[in-house]
Every structure is written in structure tokens, then in C-alpha cells.
Amino acid sequence: MVVKPSPNKTIGQKLRFLNPIPPFSSFPQFLKLPAEIRCMIWDFAMAYHRLVNVELRHTKDYGISYFHESTMSALFLTTMESRREAEKFYRIKIPGKSYGRHEYIVNDTLYLCPELDIVSINAAYSPLGGVLEFADSVLNRDPKGIGLINVGIPADASVDDANMMVGKISYQREHLAELVERFERVVFVQVAAPNQIYKHLYNASIPIAKLHRPTPVAGQATCYDILGTDPRPIRDELKHLYLGSVDPRRGYGAWKFLLSLLQDNNHKWNIIDRNTTYSFMLYCGEHHASYILDDASNTNCGAQAWNGGGFATYVRDVQKRSSGYDSMTQEILGTTQERNKMPLLAIGFWLFPVESIGSLASNMPWPIEVKLRYDRVENMTEYPPQLCLFHLP
């Protein structure tokens, strides 16, 4: 465990992180090793899990453009030998765009290793359609013919989207089913944006200050380690965990509905009973890649800005509009004693089994109603999450 004081003297002056400081080491004799051993070491250095956020956008010429964080490993720029190994390891290369300094959009290449990467796909025009479009692009560029196997789907995907997508490209039903057949892991991604916690939650029995504390915070980093369970003392917070502004069963139900639409009545293929692993991912951050990929969000200052600056902005707004500033500040931030007992901040995300979000009842409305002021707070103690911690620079 590492304690890092914040560089800014604001609300989060004593912000502490669960993420460890990466070790620094050097090995001067590395170049004297046989080439085979050096290549094994390069490969070992790249064998880690990654969460890759990709946003699909329409272009002016009615095409699709991929926006993503830069996924280029440092080994691409270390030596010629390491670059050759990196190009073999990250064998899928997709032209796209990323955000450079000062949020300028630059041409970039998305490098993927489908066996280790979870690709979280966001397409505002069609969440489910974007997933299958990107999966098709990955398969076409994979020299091994494996394609996308670990996919993140927005929890707000809808049944209407599934109907519309299959209706438009019904002639490709068999090809779409083939893409889905390749998915070994499907993760329904829920992003609890900080402003939603403040503006959309109207459960007077639970102080707002207690709802955000244990939830991991997103960052620009892609590499992560998987902990068995969250080691922090968060059981009390899990008893009333805020799951975001949209019922996560919405995306799960939409996906199951899509599978039923792709099912072949002549039994040429069967995608319903596959042994696919389903999970529910939850973290605090922003919905759109342009914010998720902000360079500052992966730094100590970025985490500080979220944990301190986000609250401070809301408190200032309340101060301007309300005379009950002191009581509202305590409601949002908690008392000084409560803030000192906050769990260590985790930069990463949670993974719950999909059973944790509840079953899909047969009488559930389709699509599941989305409330403008969603106030679902769940007791998740029965399903303790896996904590995935990002590698911080």
C-alpha cells in the first residue's frame, strides 16, 4: 500500500491511493543475453491485461472513425528488436484517432492483443451495432483469424437498438452470429459519472457522501492487475452501492434479445447456449471517450481533480443557490471525521458477476424503463467484486 499526498491543497489534500508505485529497475547486462532470452523477456513484459476504450463516430463521408486512447506499448519505441516483438505480440493494427496534447485529435494506430484485451466499445449512434461493426473490423485484420473475444458493452444499450440493427442488415444475420460466437467474455460497462451521483440521486435515507467512496475511479491507463477481492474495508458501503443512472439490466436484456434475433430457426447455428462469461463492470468517470481519455485523468492530479475538484464545483454551485450551504456541504462531502475514514482511492474498476444486477424477469418491460432521476441503490455484499487496479505511471 502506498500513500501519496496530493500536490494541491484543496478538499482532497490527504488523498491516498491503493495503487502501488511501479518499481524502477535496470539490468545493464541485458544486451549480453542471447537473442532468444531477450525476446522472451520482451514478451513477458507485454503479457498483461488491458482495458481499451474505443469510441465509434460517424465521419462526414458517412464512414466510421475509431477514437481511442493511445495503446502503443513503450517497447515500440525502445529498440528495433523490442519493436519487432511488440508488432508480433500486438498483431492487430487498426487505423484510428486519439487525443494528443491539449485534446488535439491526431491520427493513431490501435494495437490489440485479443487474448488479453477487454475492448469497451461506445457508439452513440448504435451501441450494439457499434460492437459488432468493430468486431468485424478486428476479425478482418487478425492474421490468426481469432478476432475479438473480450468485449465491453454499454449498460444502456436498448432492445430498440437490437431491433433496428438486425432489421437493417438482416441479410448478414449469419455473419453477425459468427462474430457473436467468438465472444468468450462479455462485460456490461456502467460508468457512474460524478455529476449523476449529485443530481440524479434522491434517496434521503442515505447520505450522498457515502455513495461514491468505494467505487474505483477511471483513468487513462490501460494496463491493470486483477485482485481476487477488494482488500479495502468496504462492506458497509456495498450495502447501499449506487449503480449509476441507468438500470444495468437494460444492456444485459438488450444483449440477450439480440441473441434471440440472431438465432437460426433451422438450427444451422446456436448462439444462445454458449459458455460465455458475463460480468458487470462499474467505475466512476465520464461517459464519452473524449473525457475518459483526458491525459490528466491518469495522474495523481487527475484523480485529485475528480475526488476534490468535482465536489468543490458542485458545492460552489450549491453555495450560490442555497442558503443552507453548510448542511449541504456536509451531505455531499460528509463530516471531517467521515472524510478521514474514507477507503483508499482505487484507480481502476470493479467486476461483478452478472447475477449481481438481478434477474431478467419475464414480465420486465421492453425496453427497461430509464428514469431521468434513477435512484437505484443496491446491496451488493452477496457479490463482492473483483478489483482491477490500473498501472500508474
Short mmCIF file of C-alpha atoms in Angstrom, two decimals:
data_model
loop_
_atom_site.label_atom_id
_atom_site.label_comp_id
_atom_site.label_asym_id
_atom_site.label_seq_id
_atom_site.Cartn_x
_atom_site.Cartn_y
_atom_site.Cartn_z
CA MET A 1 0.00 0.00 0.00
CA VAL A 2 1.30 3.41 -0.96
CA VAL A 3 0.28 6.76 0.44
CA LYS A 4 0.73 9.68 -1.93
CA PRO A 5 -0.11 13.17 -0.71
CA SER A 6 -1.93 15.34 -3.21
CA PRO A 7 0.10 18.22 -4.69
CA ASN A 8 -2.88 20.59 -4.39
CA LYS A 9 -4.14 21.86 -1.05
CA THR A 10 -7.85 21.51 -1.73
CA ILE A 11 -10.58 19.21 -0.45
CA GLY A 12 -8.51 16.12 -1.22
CA GLN A 13 -5.35 17.35 0.47
CA LYS A 14 -4.75 13.95 2.08
CA LEU A 15 -5.87 11.82 -0.85
CA ARG A 16 -4.43 8.32 -0.65
CA PHE A 17 -4.13 5.66 -3.35
CA LEU A 18 -4.39 1.90 -3.23
CA ASN A 19 -2.46 1.57 -6.50
CA PRO A 20 1.21 0.73 -5.89
CA ILE A 21 4.06 2.79 -7.27
CA PRO A 22 5.58 0.90 -10.23
CA PRO A 23 9.06 -0.41 -9.42
CA PHE A 24 12.04 1.02 -11.23
CA SER A 25 14.83 -1.36 -12.12
CA SER A 26 17.65 -1.66 -14.61
CA PHE A 27 19.71 -4.55 -15.90
CA PRO A 28 22.91 -3.33 -17.60
CA GLN A 29 23.84 -6.84 -18.76
CA PHE A 30 20.61 -7.28 -20.74
CA LEU A 31 22.28 -6.75 -24.13
CA LYS A 32 24.73 -9.57 -23.40
CA LEU A 33 21.94 -12.13 -23.13
CA PRO A 34 21.22 -14.42 -26.10
CA ALA A 35 18.65 -13.01 -28.53
CA GLU A 36 16.16 -15.77 -27.69
CA ILE A 37 16.27 -14.88 -24.00
CA ARG A 38 15.88 -11.18 -24.74
CA CYS A 39 12.81 -11.87 -26.88
CA MET A 40 11.29 -13.96 -24.09
CA ILE A 41 11.80 -11.05 -21.70
CA TRP A 42 10.19 -8.60 -24.16
CA ASP A 43 7.17 -10.89 -24.47
CA PHE A 44 6.92 -11.29 -20.71
CA ALA A 45 6.93 -7.51 -20.31
CA MET A 46 3.89 -7.22 -22.60
CA ALA A 47 1.83 -10.07 -21.14
CA TYR A 48 -0.61 -8.05 -19.05
CA HIS A 49 -4.34 -7.42 -19.14
CA ARG A 50 -5.62 -4.19 -20.65
CA LEU A 51 -8.90 -2.29 -20.77
CA VAL A 52 -9.10 -0.44 -24.08
CA ASN A 53 -11.83 2.19 -24.56
CA VAL A 54 -12.90 2.76 -28.15
CA GLU A 55 -15.50 5.26 -29.34
CA LEU A 56 -17.04 4.90 -32.79
CA ARG A 57 -18.14 8.06 -34.59
CA HIS A 58 -19.66 8.79 -37.98
CA THR A 59 -17.46 10.81 -40.32
CA LYS A 60 -18.58 13.45 -42.83
CA ASP A 61 -18.38 10.93 -45.66
CA TYR A 62 -20.70 8.54 -43.76
CA GLY A 63 -17.87 6.29 -42.70
CA ILE A 64 -16.84 5.18 -39.20
CA SER A 65 -13.88 6.56 -37.30
CA TYR A 66 -12.36 4.91 -34.22
CA PHE A 67 -11.34 7.15 -31.32
CA HIS A 68 -9.22 5.56 -28.63
CA GLU A 69 -6.54 6.20 -26.07
CA SER A 70 -3.03 5.60 -27.30
CA THR A 71 -2.33 1.88 -26.85
CA MET A 72 1.21 1.87 -28.17
CA SER A 73 3.49 -0.05 -25.83
CA ALA A 74 6.74 1.63 -24.85
CA LEU A 75 8.51 -1.35 -26.42
CA PHE A 76 7.57 0.00 -29.84
CA LEU A 77 10.00 2.85 -29.14
CA THR A 78 12.73 1.12 -27.11
CA THR A 79 14.89 -0.75 -29.63
CA MET A 80 14.44 -2.23 -33.08
CA GLU A 81 14.40 -5.68 -31.51
CA SER A 82 11.71 -4.79 -28.98
CA ARG A 83 9.64 -3.17 -31.73
CA ARG A 84 9.69 -6.36 -33.78
CA GLU A 85 8.48 -8.33 -30.77
CA ALA A 86 5.78 -5.76 -30.00
CA GLU A 87 4.49 -5.88 -33.58
CA LYS A 88 4.18 -9.66 -33.31
CA PHE A 89 2.56 -9.54 -29.87
CA TYR A 90 0.02 -6.82 -30.74
CA ARG A 91 -0.77 -8.40 -34.06
CA ILE A 92 -4.00 -6.48 -34.77
CA LYS A 93 -3.46 -2.96 -36.04
CA ILE A 94 -6.45 -0.71 -36.72
CA PRO A 95 -6.13 2.85 -38.06
CA GLY A 96 -7.87 5.33 -35.81
CA LYS A 97 -7.57 8.61 -33.98
CA SER A 98 -6.56 9.56 -30.47
CA TYR A 99 -6.33 12.69 -28.38
CA GLY A 100 -2.91 14.28 -28.28
CA ARG A 101 -1.74 17.12 -26.10
CA HIS A 102 -4.29 19.83 -25.38
CA GLU A 103 -7.00 17.44 -26.66
CA TYR A 104 -5.97 17.82 -30.30
CA ILE A 105 -7.14 14.91 -32.44
CA VAL A 106 -4.30 13.08 -34.16
CA ASN A 107 -4.09 10.05 -36.43
CA ASP A 108 -3.00 7.00 -34.49
CA THR A 109 -2.96 3.21 -34.66
CA LEU A 110 -4.87 0.98 -32.29
CA TYR A 111 -2.79 -2.07 -31.31
CA LEU A 112 -4.65 -5.05 -29.87
CA CYS A 113 -3.90 -8.46 -28.42
CA PRO A 114 -7.39 -10.03 -28.34
CA GLU A 115 -6.45 -12.77 -25.88
CA LEU A 116 -5.59 -10.23 -23.15
CA ASP A 117 -7.52 -7.06 -24.04
CA ILE A 118 -11.05 -6.17 -23.00
CA VAL A 119 -12.26 -3.69 -25.62
CA SER A 120 -15.00 -1.43 -24.26
CA ILE A 121 -16.91 -0.07 -27.25
CA ASN A 122 -19.07 3.05 -27.21
CA ALA A 123 -21.08 4.05 -30.29
CA ALA A 124 -23.71 6.69 -29.57
CA TYR A 125 -25.49 6.05 -32.87
CA SER A 126 -25.94 2.33 -32.10
CA PRO A 127 -24.32 0.74 -29.01
CA LEU A 128 -24.88 -2.86 -30.10
CA GLY A 129 -24.30 -2.12 -33.77
CA GLY A 130 -21.00 -0.48 -32.91
CA VAL A 131 -19.89 -3.58 -31.02
CA LEU A 132 -20.49 -5.86 -33.99
CA GLU A 133 -19.06 -3.39 -36.51
CA PHE A 134 -15.85 -3.16 -34.52
CA ALA A 135 -15.74 -6.94 -34.01
CA ASP A 136 -15.97 -7.36 -37.79
CA SER A 137 -13.11 -4.89 -38.29
CA VAL A 138 -10.93 -6.75 -35.78
CA LEU A 139 -11.62 -10.14 -37.37
CA ASN A 140 -10.73 -8.84 -40.83
CA ARG A 141 -7.36 -7.61 -39.54
CA ASP A 142 -6.41 -10.61 -37.40
CA PRO A 143 -3.82 -12.78 -39.20
CA LYS A 144 -4.71 -15.67 -36.87
CA GLY A 145 -8.43 -15.36 -37.62
CA ILE A 146 -9.41 -15.24 -33.93
CA GLY A 147 -10.98 -11.79 -33.77
CA LEU A 148 -12.49 -10.01 -30.79
CA ILE A 149 -13.17 -12.32 -27.84
CA ASN A 150 -13.36 -9.99 -24.80
CA VAL A 151 -15.85 -7.18 -25.32
CA GLY A 152 -17.33 -4.40 -23.19
CA ILE A 153 -20.91 -3.34 -23.99
CA PRO A 154 -22.56 -0.16 -22.64
CA ALA A 155 -25.06 -0.94 -19.90
CA ASP A 156 -27.52 1.49 -21.50
CA ALA A 157 -27.84 -0.47 -24.77
CA SER A 158 -31.50 -0.94 -25.68
CA VAL A 159 -33.78 -3.52 -27.25
CA ASP A 160 -34.80 -0.93 -29.83
CA ASP A 161 -31.17 -0.74 -30.92
CA ALA A 162 -31.05 -4.51 -31.38
CA ASN A 163 -34.25 -4.49 -33.44
CA MET A 164 -33.05 -1.63 -35.62
CA MET A 165 -29.62 -3.13 -36.24
CA VAL A 166 -30.83 -6.61 -37.21
CA GLY A 167 -33.60 -5.12 -39.34
CA LYS A 168 -31.16 -3.02 -41.37
CA ILE A 169 -28.69 -5.80 -42.08
CA SER A 170 -30.87 -8.89 -41.91
CA TYR A 171 -29.00 -10.34 -44.90
CA GLN A 172 -25.87 -10.54 -42.71
CA ARG A 173 -27.54 -12.45 -39.91
CA GLU A 174 -25.31 -15.48 -40.23
CA HIS A 175 -22.16 -13.34 -40.28
CA LEU A 176 -23.29 -11.41 -37.19
CA ALA A 177 -23.97 -14.70 -35.43
CA GLU A 178 -20.46 -15.85 -36.33
CA LEU A 179 -18.99 -12.70 -34.74
CA VAL A 180 -21.00 -13.24 -31.56
CA GLU A 181 -19.94 -16.89 -31.45
CA ARG A 182 -16.36 -15.75 -30.95
CA PHE A 183 -17.08 -13.74 -27.80
CA GLU A 184 -15.74 -15.60 -24.78
CA ARG A 185 -16.32 -12.78 -22.31
CA VAL A 186 -18.99 -10.07 -22.40
CA VAL A 187 -18.79 -7.24 -19.87
CA PHE A 188 -21.63 -4.75 -19.37
CA VAL A 189 -19.96 -1.44 -18.61
CA GLN A 190 -21.59 1.09 -16.29
CA VAL A 191 -19.96 4.47 -15.76
CA ALA A 192 -21.22 6.36 -12.71
CA ALA A 193 -20.40 9.94 -13.62
CA PRO A 194 -19.84 12.16 -10.56
CA ASN A 195 -22.48 14.68 -11.62
CA GLN A 196 -25.05 11.88 -11.76
CA ILE A 197 -24.38 11.00 -8.14
CA TYR A 198 -25.21 14.55 -7.13
CA LYS A 199 -28.06 15.39 -9.48
CA HIS A 200 -29.87 12.12 -10.05
CA LEU A 201 -29.92 10.59 -6.60
CA TYR A 202 -32.90 11.39 -4.39
CA ASN A 203 -32.72 8.80 -1.66
CA ALA A 204 -32.94 10.80 1.53
CA SER A 205 -32.20 7.80 3.75
CA ILE A 206 -28.61 7.52 2.53
CA PRO A 207 -26.17 10.46 2.72
CA ILE A 208 -24.79 11.32 -0.70
CA ALA A 209 -21.32 11.45 0.83
CA LYS A 210 -21.34 7.68 1.36
CA LEU A 211 -22.28 6.68 -2.17
CA HIS A 212 -19.14 7.44 -4.12
CA ARG A 213 -16.45 6.44 -1.66
CA PRO A 214 -15.53 2.86 -2.54
CA THR A 215 -16.18 2.93 -6.30
CA PRO A 216 -12.93 2.87 -8.31
CA VAL A 217 -12.11 5.86 -10.49
CA ALA A 218 -11.31 5.55 -14.19
CA GLY A 219 -8.01 6.67 -15.64
CA GLN A 220 -6.30 6.89 -18.98
CA ALA A 221 -4.12 3.89 -18.17
CA THR A 222 -4.97 0.65 -19.96
CA CYS A 223 -2.88 -2.00 -18.17
CA TYR A 224 -4.27 -3.45 -14.97
CA ASP A 225 -3.78 -6.15 -12.35
CA ILE A 226 -6.66 -8.28 -11.10
CA LEU A 227 -7.02 -8.63 -7.33
CA GLY A 228 -9.07 -11.52 -6.04
CA THR A 229 -11.33 -9.30 -3.94
CA ASP A 230 -11.24 -5.67 -2.96
CA PRO A 231 -8.92 -5.55 0.10
CA ARG A 232 -10.40 -2.31 1.43
CA PRO A 233 -12.95 -2.29 4.29
CA ILE A 234 -15.93 -1.51 2.06
CA ARG A 235 -18.63 -3.91 3.26
CA ASP A 236 -20.75 -1.13 4.76
CA GLU A 237 -20.57 0.87 1.52
CA LEU A 238 -21.51 -2.21 -0.53
CA LYS A 239 -24.78 -2.39 1.41
CA HIS A 240 -26.01 0.70 -0.43
CA LEU A 241 -23.99 0.90 -3.62
CA TYR A 242 -25.04 3.36 -6.30
CA LEU A 243 -25.10 1.58 -9.67
CA GLY A 244 -25.31 4.59 -11.97
CA SER A 245 -28.11 6.46 -13.72
CA VAL A 246 -29.28 3.54 -15.88
CA ASP A 247 -30.55 0.14 -14.79
CA PRO A 248 -27.69 -2.17 -15.89
CA ARG A 249 -30.22 -4.89 -16.66
CA ARG A 250 -31.18 -2.79 -19.67
CA GLY A 251 -27.97 -3.59 -21.55
CA TYR A 252 -27.97 -7.21 -20.41
CA GLY A 253 -31.56 -7.66 -21.55
CA ALA A 254 -30.84 -5.98 -24.88
CA TRP A 255 -27.91 -8.32 -25.49
CA LYS A 256 -29.98 -11.40 -24.72
CA PHE A 257 -32.69 -10.08 -27.02
CA LEU A 258 -30.12 -9.59 -29.79
CA LEU A 259 -29.00 -13.20 -29.39
CA SER A 260 -32.59 -14.33 -29.81
CA LEU A 261 -32.90 -12.29 -33.02
CA LEU A 262 -29.74 -13.87 -34.40
CA GLN A 263 -30.85 -17.37 -33.50
CA ASP A 264 -31.46 -19.58 -36.55
CA ASN A 265 -34.78 -21.39 -36.59
CA ASN A 266 -33.33 -24.09 -38.82
CA HIS A 267 -30.65 -24.84 -36.20
CA LYS A 268 -27.74 -24.16 -38.52
CA TRP A 269 -26.09 -22.44 -35.61
CA ASN A 270 -26.83 -21.98 -31.93
CA ILE A 271 -25.51 -18.98 -30.04
CA ILE A 272 -27.90 -18.96 -27.10
CA ASP A 273 -26.38 -21.75 -25.01
CA ARG A 274 -22.72 -20.89 -25.47
CA ASN A 275 -20.42 -20.97 -22.48
CA THR A 276 -19.87 -17.20 -22.48
CA THR A 277 -18.75 -15.49 -19.27
CA TYR A 278 -20.82 -12.42 -18.37
CA SER A 279 -19.70 -9.69 -15.95
CA PHE A 280 -20.81 -6.27 -14.79
CA MET A 281 -18.16 -3.52 -14.73
CA LEU A 282 -18.58 -0.42 -12.57
CA TYR A 283 -16.38 2.62 -12.11
CA CYS A 284 -16.64 6.38 -11.70
CA GLY A 285 -15.65 8.57 -14.59
CA GLU A 286 -17.07 10.13 -17.73
CA HIS A 287 -19.24 8.54 -20.40
CA HIS A 288 -17.51 9.78 -23.55
CA ALA A 289 -14.03 8.83 -24.68
CA SER A 290 -13.10 12.49 -25.10
CA TYR A 291 -13.32 12.77 -21.31
CA ILE A 292 -12.21 9.26 -20.39
CA LEU A 293 -9.07 9.77 -22.42
CA ASP A 294 -8.13 13.09 -20.86
CA ASP A 295 -4.39 12.96 -20.22
CA ALA A 296 -4.84 14.36 -16.73
CA SER A 297 -7.26 11.65 -15.65
CA ASN A 298 -4.48 9.12 -15.16
CA THR A 299 -2.30 11.27 -12.96
CA ASN A 300 -2.42 11.99 -9.27
CA CYS A 301 -3.64 15.47 -10.15
CA GLY A 302 -6.38 14.00 -12.31
CA ALA A 303 -7.63 11.77 -9.52
CA GLN A 304 -7.40 14.72 -7.16
CA ALA A 305 -9.41 16.84 -9.56
CA TRP A 306 -12.15 14.23 -9.67
CA ASN A 307 -12.25 13.49 -5.97
CA GLY A 308 -11.78 17.08 -4.88
CA GLY A 309 -12.45 19.38 -7.78
CA GLY A 310 -15.69 17.70 -8.83
CA PHE A 311 -17.11 18.02 -5.35
CA ALA A 312 -15.83 21.55 -4.98
CA THR A 313 -17.54 22.66 -8.19
CA TYR A 314 -20.84 21.25 -7.07
CA VAL A 315 -20.50 22.76 -3.62
CA ARG A 316 -19.83 26.19 -5.14
CA ASP A 317 -22.97 25.87 -7.24
CA VAL A 318 -24.98 24.98 -4.17
CA GLN A 319 -23.49 27.90 -2.30
CA LYS A 320 -24.68 30.30 -4.97
CA ARG A 321 -28.22 28.95 -5.00
CA SER A 322 -28.85 27.87 -1.43
CA SER A 323 -28.60 29.43 1.97
CA GLY A 324 -28.10 26.01 3.58
CA TYR A 325 -24.53 25.78 2.36
CA ASP A 326 -23.02 24.23 5.48
CA SER A 327 -25.58 21.43 5.76
CA MET A 328 -25.40 20.70 2.02
CA THR A 329 -21.60 20.58 2.13
CA GLN A 330 -21.76 18.00 4.90
CA GLU A 331 -24.36 15.99 2.97
CA ILE A 332 -22.17 15.83 -0.13
CA LEU A 333 -18.73 15.53 1.41
CA GLY A 334 -19.53 14.07 4.81
CA THR A 335 -18.18 15.33 8.10
CA THR A 336 -14.46 15.89 8.56
CA GLN A 337 -14.29 12.72 10.63
CA GLU A 338 -16.09 10.72 7.92
CA ARG A 339 -13.79 12.02 5.21
CA ASN A 340 -10.76 10.93 7.21
CA LYS A 341 -12.17 7.37 7.26
CA MET A 342 -12.71 7.15 3.52
CA PRO A 343 -11.34 3.99 1.88
CA LEU A 344 -8.14 4.36 -0.09
CA LEU A 345 -8.90 5.61 -3.58
CA ALA A 346 -8.57 2.89 -6.22
CA ILE A 347 -7.77 3.87 -9.80
CA GLY A 348 -9.35 1.09 -11.84
CA PHE A 349 -12.70 -0.67 -11.96
CA TRP A 350 -14.86 -3.34 -10.33
CA LEU A 351 -16.02 -6.58 -11.92
CA PHE A 352 -19.17 -8.19 -10.52
CA PRO A 353 -20.80 -11.42 -11.66
CA VAL A 354 -23.76 -10.54 -13.86
CA GLU A 355 -26.09 -12.18 -11.34
CA SER A 356 -25.41 -9.26 -9.00
CA ILE A 357 -27.57 -6.84 -11.02
CA GLY A 358 -30.68 -9.01 -10.74
CA SER A 359 -32.51 -11.43 -12.97
CA LEU A 360 -34.31 -10.63 -16.21
CA ALA A 361 -37.93 -11.29 -15.25
CA SER A 362 -40.25 -12.50 -17.99
CA ASN A 363 -42.66 -9.62 -17.28
CA MET A 364 -39.91 -7.00 -17.45
CA PRO A 365 -40.84 -4.07 -19.74
CA TRP A 366 -39.01 -3.94 -23.06
CA PRO A 367 -37.07 -1.78 -23.22
CA ILE A 368 -36.49 -1.42 -19.50
CA GLU A 369 -37.70 1.97 -18.38
CA VAL A 370 -34.94 4.51 -17.87
CA LYS A 371 -35.80 7.06 -15.23
CA LEU A 372 -34.47 10.57 -15.58
CA ARG A 373 -33.84 10.51 -11.85
CA TYR A 374 -32.66 6.99 -11.29
CA ASP A 375 -32.22 6.19 -7.62
CA ARG A 376 -31.35 2.52 -7.56
CA VAL A 377 -29.07 1.68 -4.65
CA GLU A 378 -28.30 -2.00 -4.24
CA ASN A 379 -26.96 -4.23 -1.51
CA MET A 380 -24.02 -5.91 -3.26
CA THR A 381 -22.49 -7.65 -0.23
CA GLU A 382 -23.60 -11.03 -1.56
CA TYR A 383 -21.45 -10.48 -4.66
CA PRO A 384 -18.11 -9.00 -3.57
CA PRO A 385 -16.41 -7.54 -6.64
CA GLN A 386 -13.05 -8.23 -8.17
CA LEU A 387 -10.93 -5.11 -8.01
CA CYS A 388 -8.82 -4.33 -11.06
CA LEU A 389 -6.09 -1.74 -10.44
CA PHE A 390 -4.56 0.25 -13.27
CA HIS A 391 -0.78 0.52 -13.59
CA LEU A 392 0.03 4.13 -12.76
CA PRO A 393 2.98 5.84 -14.47
#
